[in-house]
Coordinates of C-alpha atoms and ligand atoms in Angstrom, one line a residue:
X236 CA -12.1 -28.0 36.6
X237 CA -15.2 -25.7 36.7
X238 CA -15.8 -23.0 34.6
X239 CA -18.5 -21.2 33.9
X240 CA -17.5 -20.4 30.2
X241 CA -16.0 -24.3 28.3
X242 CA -18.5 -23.8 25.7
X243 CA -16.8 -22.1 23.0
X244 CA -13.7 -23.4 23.6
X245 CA -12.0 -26.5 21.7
X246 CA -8.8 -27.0 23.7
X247 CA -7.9 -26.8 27.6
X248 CA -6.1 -23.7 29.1
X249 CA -2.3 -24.1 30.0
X250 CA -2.7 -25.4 33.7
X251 CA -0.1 -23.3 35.1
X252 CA -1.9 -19.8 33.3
X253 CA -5.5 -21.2 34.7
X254 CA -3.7 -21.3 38.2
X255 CA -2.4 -17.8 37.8
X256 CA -5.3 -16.2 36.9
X257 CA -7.6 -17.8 39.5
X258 CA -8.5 -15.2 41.8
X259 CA -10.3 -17.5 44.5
X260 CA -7.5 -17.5 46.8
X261 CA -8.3 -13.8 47.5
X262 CA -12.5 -13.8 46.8
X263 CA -13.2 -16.7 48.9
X264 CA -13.7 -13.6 51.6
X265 CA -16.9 -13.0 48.9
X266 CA -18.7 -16.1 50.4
X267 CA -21.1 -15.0 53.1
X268 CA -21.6 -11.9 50.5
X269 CA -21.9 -13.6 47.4
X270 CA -24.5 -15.5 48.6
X271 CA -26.5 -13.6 50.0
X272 CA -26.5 -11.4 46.9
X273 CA -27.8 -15.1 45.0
X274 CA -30.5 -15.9 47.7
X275 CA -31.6 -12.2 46.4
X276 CA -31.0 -12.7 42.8
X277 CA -33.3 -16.0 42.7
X278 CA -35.9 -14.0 44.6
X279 CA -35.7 -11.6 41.5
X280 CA -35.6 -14.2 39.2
X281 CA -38.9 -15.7 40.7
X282 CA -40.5 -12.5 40.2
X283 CA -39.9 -12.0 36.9
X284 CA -40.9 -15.7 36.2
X285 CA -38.0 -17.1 35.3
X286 CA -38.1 -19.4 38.6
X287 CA -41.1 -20.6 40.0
X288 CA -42.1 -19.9 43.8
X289 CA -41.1 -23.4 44.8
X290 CA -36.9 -23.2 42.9
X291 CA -36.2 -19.9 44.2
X292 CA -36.9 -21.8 47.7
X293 CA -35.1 -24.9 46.6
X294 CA -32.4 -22.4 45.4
X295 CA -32.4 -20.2 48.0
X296 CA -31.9 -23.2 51.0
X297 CA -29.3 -24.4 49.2
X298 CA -27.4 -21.5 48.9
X299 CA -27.8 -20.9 52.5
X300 CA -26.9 -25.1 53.6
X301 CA -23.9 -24.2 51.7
X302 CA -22.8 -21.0 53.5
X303 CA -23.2 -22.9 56.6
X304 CA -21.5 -25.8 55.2
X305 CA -18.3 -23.2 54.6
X306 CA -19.1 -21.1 58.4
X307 CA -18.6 -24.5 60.0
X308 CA -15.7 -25.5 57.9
X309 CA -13.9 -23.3 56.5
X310 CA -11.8 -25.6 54.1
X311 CA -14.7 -27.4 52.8
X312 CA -14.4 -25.4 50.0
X313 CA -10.4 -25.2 49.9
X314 CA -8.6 -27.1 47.5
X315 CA -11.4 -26.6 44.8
X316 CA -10.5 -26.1 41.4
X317 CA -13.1 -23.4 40.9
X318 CA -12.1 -19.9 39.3
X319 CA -13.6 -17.6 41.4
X320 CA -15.9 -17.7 44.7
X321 CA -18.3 -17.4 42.0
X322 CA -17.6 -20.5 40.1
X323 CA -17.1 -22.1 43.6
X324 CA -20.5 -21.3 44.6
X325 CA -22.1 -22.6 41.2
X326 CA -20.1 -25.8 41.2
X327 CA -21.3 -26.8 44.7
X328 CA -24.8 -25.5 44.2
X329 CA -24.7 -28.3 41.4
X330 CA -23.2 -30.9 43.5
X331 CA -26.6 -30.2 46.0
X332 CA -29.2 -29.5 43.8
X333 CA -28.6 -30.7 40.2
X334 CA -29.5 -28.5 37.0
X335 CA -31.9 -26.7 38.9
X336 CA -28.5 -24.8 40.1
X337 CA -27.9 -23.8 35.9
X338 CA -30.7 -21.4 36.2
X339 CA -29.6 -19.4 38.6
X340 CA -27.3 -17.5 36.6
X341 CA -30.1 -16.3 34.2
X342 CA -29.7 -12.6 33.3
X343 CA -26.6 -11.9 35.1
X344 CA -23.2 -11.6 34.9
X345 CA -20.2 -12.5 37.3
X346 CA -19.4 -8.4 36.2
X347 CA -22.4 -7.5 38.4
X348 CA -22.2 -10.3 40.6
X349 CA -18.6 -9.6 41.7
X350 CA -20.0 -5.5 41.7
X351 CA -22.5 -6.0 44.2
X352 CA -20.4 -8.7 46.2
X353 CA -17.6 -6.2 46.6
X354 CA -20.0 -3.8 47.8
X355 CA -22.0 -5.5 49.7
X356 CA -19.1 -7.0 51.7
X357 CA -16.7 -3.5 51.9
X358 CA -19.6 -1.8 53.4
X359 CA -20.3 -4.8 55.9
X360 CA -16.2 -3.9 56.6
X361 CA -16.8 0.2 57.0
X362 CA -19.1 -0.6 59.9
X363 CA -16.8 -3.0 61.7
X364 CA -13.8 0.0 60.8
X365 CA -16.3 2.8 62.0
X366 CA -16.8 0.8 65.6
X367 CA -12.9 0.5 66.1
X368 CA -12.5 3.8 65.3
X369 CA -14.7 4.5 68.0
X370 CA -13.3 2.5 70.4
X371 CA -9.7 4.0 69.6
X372 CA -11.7 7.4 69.8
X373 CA -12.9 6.3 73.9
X374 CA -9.6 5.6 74.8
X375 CA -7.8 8.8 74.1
X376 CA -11.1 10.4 75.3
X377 CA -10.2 8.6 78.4
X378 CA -6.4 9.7 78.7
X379 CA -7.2 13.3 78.0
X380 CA -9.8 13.2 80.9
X381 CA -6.5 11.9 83.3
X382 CA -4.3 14.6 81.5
X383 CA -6.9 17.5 81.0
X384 CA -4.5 19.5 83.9
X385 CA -1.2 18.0 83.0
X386 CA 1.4 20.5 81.1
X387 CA 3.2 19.2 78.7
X388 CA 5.9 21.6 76.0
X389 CA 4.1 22.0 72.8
X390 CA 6.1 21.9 69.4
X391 CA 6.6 23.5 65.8
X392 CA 9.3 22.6 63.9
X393 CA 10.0 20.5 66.7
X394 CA 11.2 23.2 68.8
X395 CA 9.7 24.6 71.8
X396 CA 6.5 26.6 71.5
X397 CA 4.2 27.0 74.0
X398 CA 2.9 24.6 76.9
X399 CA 0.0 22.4 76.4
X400 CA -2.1 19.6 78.3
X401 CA -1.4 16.2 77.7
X402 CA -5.0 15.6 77.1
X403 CA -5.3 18.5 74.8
X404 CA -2.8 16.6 72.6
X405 CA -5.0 13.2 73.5
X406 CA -7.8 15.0 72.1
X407 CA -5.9 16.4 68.7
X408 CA -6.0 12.5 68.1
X409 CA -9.9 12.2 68.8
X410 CA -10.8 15.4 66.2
X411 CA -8.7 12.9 63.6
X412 CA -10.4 10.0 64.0
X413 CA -13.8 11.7 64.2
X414 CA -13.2 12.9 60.4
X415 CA -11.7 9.4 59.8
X416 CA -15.5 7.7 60.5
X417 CA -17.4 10.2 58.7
X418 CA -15.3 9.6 55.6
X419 CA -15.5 5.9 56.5
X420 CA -19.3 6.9 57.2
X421 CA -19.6 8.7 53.7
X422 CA -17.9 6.3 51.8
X423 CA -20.4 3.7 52.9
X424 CA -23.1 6.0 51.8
X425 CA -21.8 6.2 48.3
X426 CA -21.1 2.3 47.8
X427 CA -24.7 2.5 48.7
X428 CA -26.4 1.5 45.5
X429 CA -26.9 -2.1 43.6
X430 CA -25.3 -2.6 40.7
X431 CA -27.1 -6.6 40.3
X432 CA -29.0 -6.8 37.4
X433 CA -26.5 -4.7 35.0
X434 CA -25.5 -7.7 33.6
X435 CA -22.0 -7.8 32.0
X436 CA -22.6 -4.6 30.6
X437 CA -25.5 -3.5 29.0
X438 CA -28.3 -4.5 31.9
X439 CA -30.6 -7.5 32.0
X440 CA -33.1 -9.1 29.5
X441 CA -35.4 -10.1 32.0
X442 CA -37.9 -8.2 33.9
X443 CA -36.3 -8.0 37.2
X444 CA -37.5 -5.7 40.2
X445 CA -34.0 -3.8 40.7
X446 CA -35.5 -1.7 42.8
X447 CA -36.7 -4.5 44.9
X448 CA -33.8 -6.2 44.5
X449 CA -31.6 -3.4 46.0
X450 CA -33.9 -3.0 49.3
X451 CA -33.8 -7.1 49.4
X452 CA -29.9 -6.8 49.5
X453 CA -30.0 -3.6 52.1
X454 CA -28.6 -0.8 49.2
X455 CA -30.8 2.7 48.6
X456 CA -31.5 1.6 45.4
X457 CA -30.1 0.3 42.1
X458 CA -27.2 2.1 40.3
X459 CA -28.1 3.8 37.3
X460 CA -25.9 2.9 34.6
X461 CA -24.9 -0.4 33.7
X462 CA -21.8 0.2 31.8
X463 CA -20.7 2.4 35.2
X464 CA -21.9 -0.2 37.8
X465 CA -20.0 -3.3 36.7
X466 CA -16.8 -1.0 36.3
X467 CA -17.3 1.7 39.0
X468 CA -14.5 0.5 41.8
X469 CA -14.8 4.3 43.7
X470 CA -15.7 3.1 46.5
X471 CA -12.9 0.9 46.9
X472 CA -10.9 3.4 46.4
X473 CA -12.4 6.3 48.7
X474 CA -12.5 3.2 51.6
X475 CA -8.3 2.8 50.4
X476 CA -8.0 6.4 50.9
X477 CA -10.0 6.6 54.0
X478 CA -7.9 3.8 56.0
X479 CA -4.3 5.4 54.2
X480 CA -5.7 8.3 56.0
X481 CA -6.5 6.4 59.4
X482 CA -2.9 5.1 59.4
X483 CA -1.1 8.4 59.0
X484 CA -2.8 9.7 62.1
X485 CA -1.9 6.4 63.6
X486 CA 1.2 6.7 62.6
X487 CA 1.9 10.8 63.6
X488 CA 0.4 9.6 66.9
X489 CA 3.0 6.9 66.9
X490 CA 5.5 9.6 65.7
X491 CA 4.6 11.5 68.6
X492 CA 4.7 8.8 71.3
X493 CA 7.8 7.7 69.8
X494 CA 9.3 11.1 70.3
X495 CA 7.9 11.4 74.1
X496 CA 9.4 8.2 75.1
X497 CA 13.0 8.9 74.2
X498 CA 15.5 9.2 76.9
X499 CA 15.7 12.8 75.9
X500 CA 12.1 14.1 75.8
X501 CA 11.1 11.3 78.9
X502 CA 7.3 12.2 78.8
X503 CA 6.5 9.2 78.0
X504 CA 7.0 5.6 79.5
X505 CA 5.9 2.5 77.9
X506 CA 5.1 -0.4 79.7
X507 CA 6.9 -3.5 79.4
X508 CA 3.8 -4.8 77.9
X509 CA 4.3 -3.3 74.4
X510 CA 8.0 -2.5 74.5
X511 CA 10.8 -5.1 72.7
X512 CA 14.5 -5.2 73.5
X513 CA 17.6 -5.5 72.0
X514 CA 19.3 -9.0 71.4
X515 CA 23.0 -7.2 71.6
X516 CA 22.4 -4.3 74.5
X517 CA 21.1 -5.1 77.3
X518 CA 19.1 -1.7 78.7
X519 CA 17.3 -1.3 75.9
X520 CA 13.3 -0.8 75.7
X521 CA 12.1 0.1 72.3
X522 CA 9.3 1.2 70.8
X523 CA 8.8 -1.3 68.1
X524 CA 5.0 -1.5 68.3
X525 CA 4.5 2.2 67.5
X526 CA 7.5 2.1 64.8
X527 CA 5.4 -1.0 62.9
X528 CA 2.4 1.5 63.7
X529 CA 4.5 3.6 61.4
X530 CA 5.9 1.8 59.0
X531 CA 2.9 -0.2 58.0
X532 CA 1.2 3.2 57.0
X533 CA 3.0 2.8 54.1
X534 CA 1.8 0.3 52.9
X535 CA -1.8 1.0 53.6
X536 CA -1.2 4.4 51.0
X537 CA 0.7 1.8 48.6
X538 CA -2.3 -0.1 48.3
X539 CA -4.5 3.1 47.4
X540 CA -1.8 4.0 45.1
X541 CA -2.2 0.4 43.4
X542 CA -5.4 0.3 43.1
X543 CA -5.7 3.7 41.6
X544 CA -3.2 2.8 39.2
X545 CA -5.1 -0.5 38.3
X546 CA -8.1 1.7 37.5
X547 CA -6.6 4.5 35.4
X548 CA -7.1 3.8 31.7
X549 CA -9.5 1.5 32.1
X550 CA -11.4 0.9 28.7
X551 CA -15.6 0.9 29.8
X552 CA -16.8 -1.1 30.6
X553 CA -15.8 -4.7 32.9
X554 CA -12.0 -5.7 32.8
X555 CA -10.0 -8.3 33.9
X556 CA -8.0 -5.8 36.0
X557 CA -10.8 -5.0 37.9
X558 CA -10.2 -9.0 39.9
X559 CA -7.0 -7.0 41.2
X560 CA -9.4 -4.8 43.8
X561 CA -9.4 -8.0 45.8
X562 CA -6.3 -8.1 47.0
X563 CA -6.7 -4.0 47.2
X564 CA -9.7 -5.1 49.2
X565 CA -7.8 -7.6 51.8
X566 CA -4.3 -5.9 52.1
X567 CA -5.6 -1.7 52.6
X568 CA -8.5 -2.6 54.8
X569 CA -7.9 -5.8 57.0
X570 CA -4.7 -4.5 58.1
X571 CA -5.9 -1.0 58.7
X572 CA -8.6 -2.0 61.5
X573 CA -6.0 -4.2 63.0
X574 CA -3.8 -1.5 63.3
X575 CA -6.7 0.5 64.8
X576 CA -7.1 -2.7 67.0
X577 CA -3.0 -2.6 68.0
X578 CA -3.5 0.9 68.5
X579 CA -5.7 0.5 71.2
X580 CA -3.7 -2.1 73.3
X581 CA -0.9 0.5 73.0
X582 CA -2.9 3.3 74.4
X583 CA -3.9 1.4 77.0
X584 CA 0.1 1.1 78.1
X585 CA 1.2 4.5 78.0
X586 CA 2.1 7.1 80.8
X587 CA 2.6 10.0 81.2
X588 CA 5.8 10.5 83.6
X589 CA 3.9 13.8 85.0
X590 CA 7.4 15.3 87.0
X591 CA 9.4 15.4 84.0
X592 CA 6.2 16.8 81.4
X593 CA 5.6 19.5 84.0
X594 CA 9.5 20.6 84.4
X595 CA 9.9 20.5 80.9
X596 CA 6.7 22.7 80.3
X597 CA 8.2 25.2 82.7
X598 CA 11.5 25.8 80.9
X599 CA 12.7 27.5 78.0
X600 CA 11.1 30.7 77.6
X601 CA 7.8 28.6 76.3
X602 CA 6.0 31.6 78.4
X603 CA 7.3 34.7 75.9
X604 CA 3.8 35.2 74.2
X605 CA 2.5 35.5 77.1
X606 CA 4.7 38.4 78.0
X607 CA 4.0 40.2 74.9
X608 CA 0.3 39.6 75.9
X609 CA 0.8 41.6 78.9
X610 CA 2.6 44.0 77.1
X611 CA -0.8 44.6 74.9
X612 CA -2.6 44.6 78.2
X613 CA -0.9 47.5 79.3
X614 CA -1.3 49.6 75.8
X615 CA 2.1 48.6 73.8
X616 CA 1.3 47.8 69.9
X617 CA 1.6 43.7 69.9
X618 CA 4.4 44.6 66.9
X619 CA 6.3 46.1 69.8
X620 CA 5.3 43.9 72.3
X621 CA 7.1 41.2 70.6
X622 CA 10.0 43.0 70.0
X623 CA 10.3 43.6 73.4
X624 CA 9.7 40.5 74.9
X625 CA 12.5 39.0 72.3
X626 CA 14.7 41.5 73.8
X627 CA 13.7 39.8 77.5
X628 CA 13.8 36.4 76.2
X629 CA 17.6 37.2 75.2
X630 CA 18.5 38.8 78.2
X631 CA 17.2 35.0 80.1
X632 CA 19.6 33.0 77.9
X633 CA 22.3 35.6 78.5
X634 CA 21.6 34.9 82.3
X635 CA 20.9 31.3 82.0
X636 CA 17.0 31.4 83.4
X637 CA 13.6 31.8 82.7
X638 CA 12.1 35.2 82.1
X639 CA 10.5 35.6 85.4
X640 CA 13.9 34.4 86.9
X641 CA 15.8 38.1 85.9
X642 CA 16.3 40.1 88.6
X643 CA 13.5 42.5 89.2
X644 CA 15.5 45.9 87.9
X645 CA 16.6 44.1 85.1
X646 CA 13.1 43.6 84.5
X647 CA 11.8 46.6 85.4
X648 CA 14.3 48.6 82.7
X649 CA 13.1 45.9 79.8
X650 CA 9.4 45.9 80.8
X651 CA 8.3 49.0 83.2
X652 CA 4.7 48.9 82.3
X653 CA 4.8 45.6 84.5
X654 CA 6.0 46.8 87.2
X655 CA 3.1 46.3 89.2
X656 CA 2.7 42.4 88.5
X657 CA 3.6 39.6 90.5
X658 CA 5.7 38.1 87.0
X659 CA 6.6 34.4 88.4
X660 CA 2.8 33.9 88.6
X661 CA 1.5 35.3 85.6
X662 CA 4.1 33.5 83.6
X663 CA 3.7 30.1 85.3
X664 CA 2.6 27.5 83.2
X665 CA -0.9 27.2 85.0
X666 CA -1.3 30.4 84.0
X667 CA 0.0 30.5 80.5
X668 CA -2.4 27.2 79.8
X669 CA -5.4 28.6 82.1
X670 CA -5.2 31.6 79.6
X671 CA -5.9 29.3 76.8
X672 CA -9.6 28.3 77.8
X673 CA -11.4 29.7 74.1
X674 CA -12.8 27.0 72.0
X675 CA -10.3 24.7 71.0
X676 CA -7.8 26.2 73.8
X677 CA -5.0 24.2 75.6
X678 CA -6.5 25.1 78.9
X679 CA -7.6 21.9 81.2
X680 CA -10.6 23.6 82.1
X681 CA -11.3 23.6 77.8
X682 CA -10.2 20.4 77.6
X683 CA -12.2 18.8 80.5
X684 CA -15.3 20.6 78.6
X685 CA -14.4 19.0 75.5
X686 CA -13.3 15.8 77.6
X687 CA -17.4 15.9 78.6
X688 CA -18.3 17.0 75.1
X689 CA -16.7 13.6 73.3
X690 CA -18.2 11.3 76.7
X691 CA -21.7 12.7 75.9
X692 CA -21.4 12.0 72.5
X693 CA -20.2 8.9 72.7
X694 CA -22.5 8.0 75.2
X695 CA -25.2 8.9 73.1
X696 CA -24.2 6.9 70.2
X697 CA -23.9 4.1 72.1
X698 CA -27.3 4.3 73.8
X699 CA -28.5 4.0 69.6
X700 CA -26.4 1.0 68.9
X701 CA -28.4 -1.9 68.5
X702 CA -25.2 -4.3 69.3
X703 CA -24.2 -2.5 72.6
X704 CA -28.0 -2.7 73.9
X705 CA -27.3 -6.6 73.5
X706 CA -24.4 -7.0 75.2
X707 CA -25.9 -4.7 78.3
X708 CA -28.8 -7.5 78.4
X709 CA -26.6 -10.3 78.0
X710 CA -25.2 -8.4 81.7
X711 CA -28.0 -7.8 83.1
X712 CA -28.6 -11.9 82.7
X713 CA -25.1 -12.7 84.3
Ligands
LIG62 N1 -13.1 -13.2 39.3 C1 -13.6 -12.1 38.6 C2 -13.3 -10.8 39.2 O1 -13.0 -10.8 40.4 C3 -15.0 -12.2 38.4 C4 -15.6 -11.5 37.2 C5 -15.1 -12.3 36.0 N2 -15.7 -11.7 34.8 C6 -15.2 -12.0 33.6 N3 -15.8 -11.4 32.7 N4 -14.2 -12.7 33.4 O2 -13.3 -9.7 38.6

């Protein structure tokens, strides 16, 4: 059994309580991070002369043989007996390298050891969450640009409001996501700073460059405060919040799409690609892949709720509790980007059923504002306009039309001031949407501006990633 702490203790622990409280079933994720925070820490521990030039190498290679001993495979390290990733780590560094491996634990803790691993390896997850995002963010840029013009009934309170564009309420979905990465962005920003060389508590004995340290393991710098470092799980919890977030747009878009697709909205068809049937009825096609969308939101906030709930009370500074933010760590963020991941495959099988989303648009007195507008237009107080038009809108249901459907001396006793207007045009939908063409309008000539807006962007970011200049030279070789 190894464990990093026998001395003190006379007897053996129960087997069945050491099994329980083991948490390398869930930190074995740590590797590639815990490792690369000890290929840093015998660097530090070489230059404050506790290793000599030629161990921190001997260290150091063997840290690495043994990353790439796990990489190649993976259950060379299952069935251990080790504690923790960290114990793991030490134990096999023995096995390689002897007692030389006993010094590497000089002046630190597994408090700030597990600290910086967490940090190091959540922030290593933000980026892969922040280039999903994005990719979810292209899509919808993409179906707005093929529904910029397409009218669509807007809703509050689930009734009838106004027409839209479909890609106006593509794009709703695009503003979301572009305030989920900057929070994902942020939060990166703040788990930002090295807490190795804290110790368990109180900071190191030995003369350590921290702030050499932290550039060697890619933070700004160290953290400031030991007692805070080895205990401070924000960041955890502001990535927990950020993907609850994620999934309840996910899930309002898979609200929405869910709503659209019914037989009694019909916007929306799925294709057979990401629709599930019914073992008893045979015409069924349901939406289970946006429900799951859904319904796993919940437990993506549950796991921000647990983790918060592990945290409050906490006495200062490292406790046990604190091995909890693990699981936090695998269960709110792992599922979160493959939701982000399903998302995208279920975007890519939507359409819009454009006959039925224009007809619909058309109907139900969705133009009324519109008539009070050009009510204002002619000199009548909104206040009245909108009394007015209510009055209209009434007499349409009386009739069983559409406002610009009443016979014309009905409508020229309601609304004389527009007389002179050709109503069934300035009431269409093209024109109720083409009105809307302010920032942050409905109108498709707005949205195909903003449609251009979000390509630009993206294109631009793009043209500064690092990864997607690669993968255009890997082309250009093909
Ligand atoms: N497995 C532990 C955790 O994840 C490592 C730190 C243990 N520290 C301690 N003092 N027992 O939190």
């Amino acid at each position: 059994m190894t464990r990093l702490w026998g001395g003190r203790f006379e007897g053996q622990p129960d087997a069945r309580f050491f099994e329980w409280q083991k948490s390398l079933p869930h930190d074995v994720e740590l590797l590639a991070a815990d490792v690369t925070g000890s290929v840093a820490w015998t660097k530090a521990l070489a230059g404050a002369g506790v290793l000599s030039a030629d161990e921190a190498r001997r260290l150091s290679e063997a840290l690495q043989a043994l990353f790439q001993r796990a990489q190649e495979d993976p259950g060379s390290c299952a069935g251990t007996e080790a504690e923790d990733v960290h114990s793991l780590v030490e134990g096999e560094l023995v096995k390689a390298v002897g007692d030389l491996a006993k010094r590497l634990h000089t002046g630190r803790s597994r408090n700030d050891q597990v600290a910086t691993d967490l940090k190091l390896h959540l922030r290593e997850l933000l980026v892969v969450l922040d280039e999903r995002l994005r990719d979810l963010q292209v899509l919808l840029v993409d179906l707005a640009a093929r529904t910029a013009d397409l009218p669509l009934p807007g809703y509050t309170h689930m009734q009838r409001a106004q027409p839209i564009t479909a890609g106006h309420h593509a794009l709703a979905y695009v503003e979301m996501l572009e305030r989920d990465r900057t929070r994902v962005q942020d939060c990166s920003l703040r788990a930002g700073t090295c807490p190795l060389g804290s110790g368990a508590l109180a900071g190191t004995a030995y003369r350590v460059d921290r702030e050499q340290l932290a550039r060697d393991l890619g933070f700004v710098g160290p953290t400031r405060n030991s007692l805070d470092a080895v205990s401070d799980r924000d960041h955890l919890a502001e990535a927990l919040f950020a993907c609850s977030l994620i999934s309840v747009h996910l899930s309002r878009l898979a609200e929405d799409w869910i709503f659209f697709s019914t037989h009694e909205a019909g916007f929306l068809e799925l294709s057979d690609a990401i629709a599930t049937g019914s073992s008893l009825m045979p015409q069924k096609k349901n939406p289970d892949g946006f429900e799951l969308l859904r319904g796993k939101c919940g437990r993506a906030i549950g796991e921000l709720t647990g983790l918060l709930a592990t945290l409050k009370g906490l006495p200062m500074a490292y406790d046990r509790d604190l091995q909890e933010d693990k699981q936090a760590l695998s269960l709110g963020i792992h599922p979160v980007i493959e939701q982000v991941e399903i998302a995208m495959i279920l975007v890519r099988n939507v359409r819009y059923r454009e006959d039925r989303c224009r007809a619909a648009a058309g109907k139900g007195g969705m133009n009324a504002t519109d008539l009070a507008d050009l009510l204002v237009q002619s000199g009548v107080p909104f206040r009245t306009a909108h009394e007015r038009a209510g009055a209209v809108v009434l007499a349409a249901l009386q009739h069983g039309c559409e406002i610009q459907e009443l016979s014309q001396g009905l409508l020229a006793d309601l609304v004389p001031e527009l007389a002179r207007l050709d109503l069934s045009e300035e009431l269409s939908v093209e024109s109720v949407l083409a009105r809307r063409d302010g920032i942050g309008g409905t109108a498709p000539a707005r949205v195909r501006a903003e449609v251009e807006r979000w390509q630009e962007a993206i294109v631009a970011e793009l043209a500064e990633d690092p990864a997607f200049d690669q993968d255009e030279d890997e082309d250009d070789e093909r």
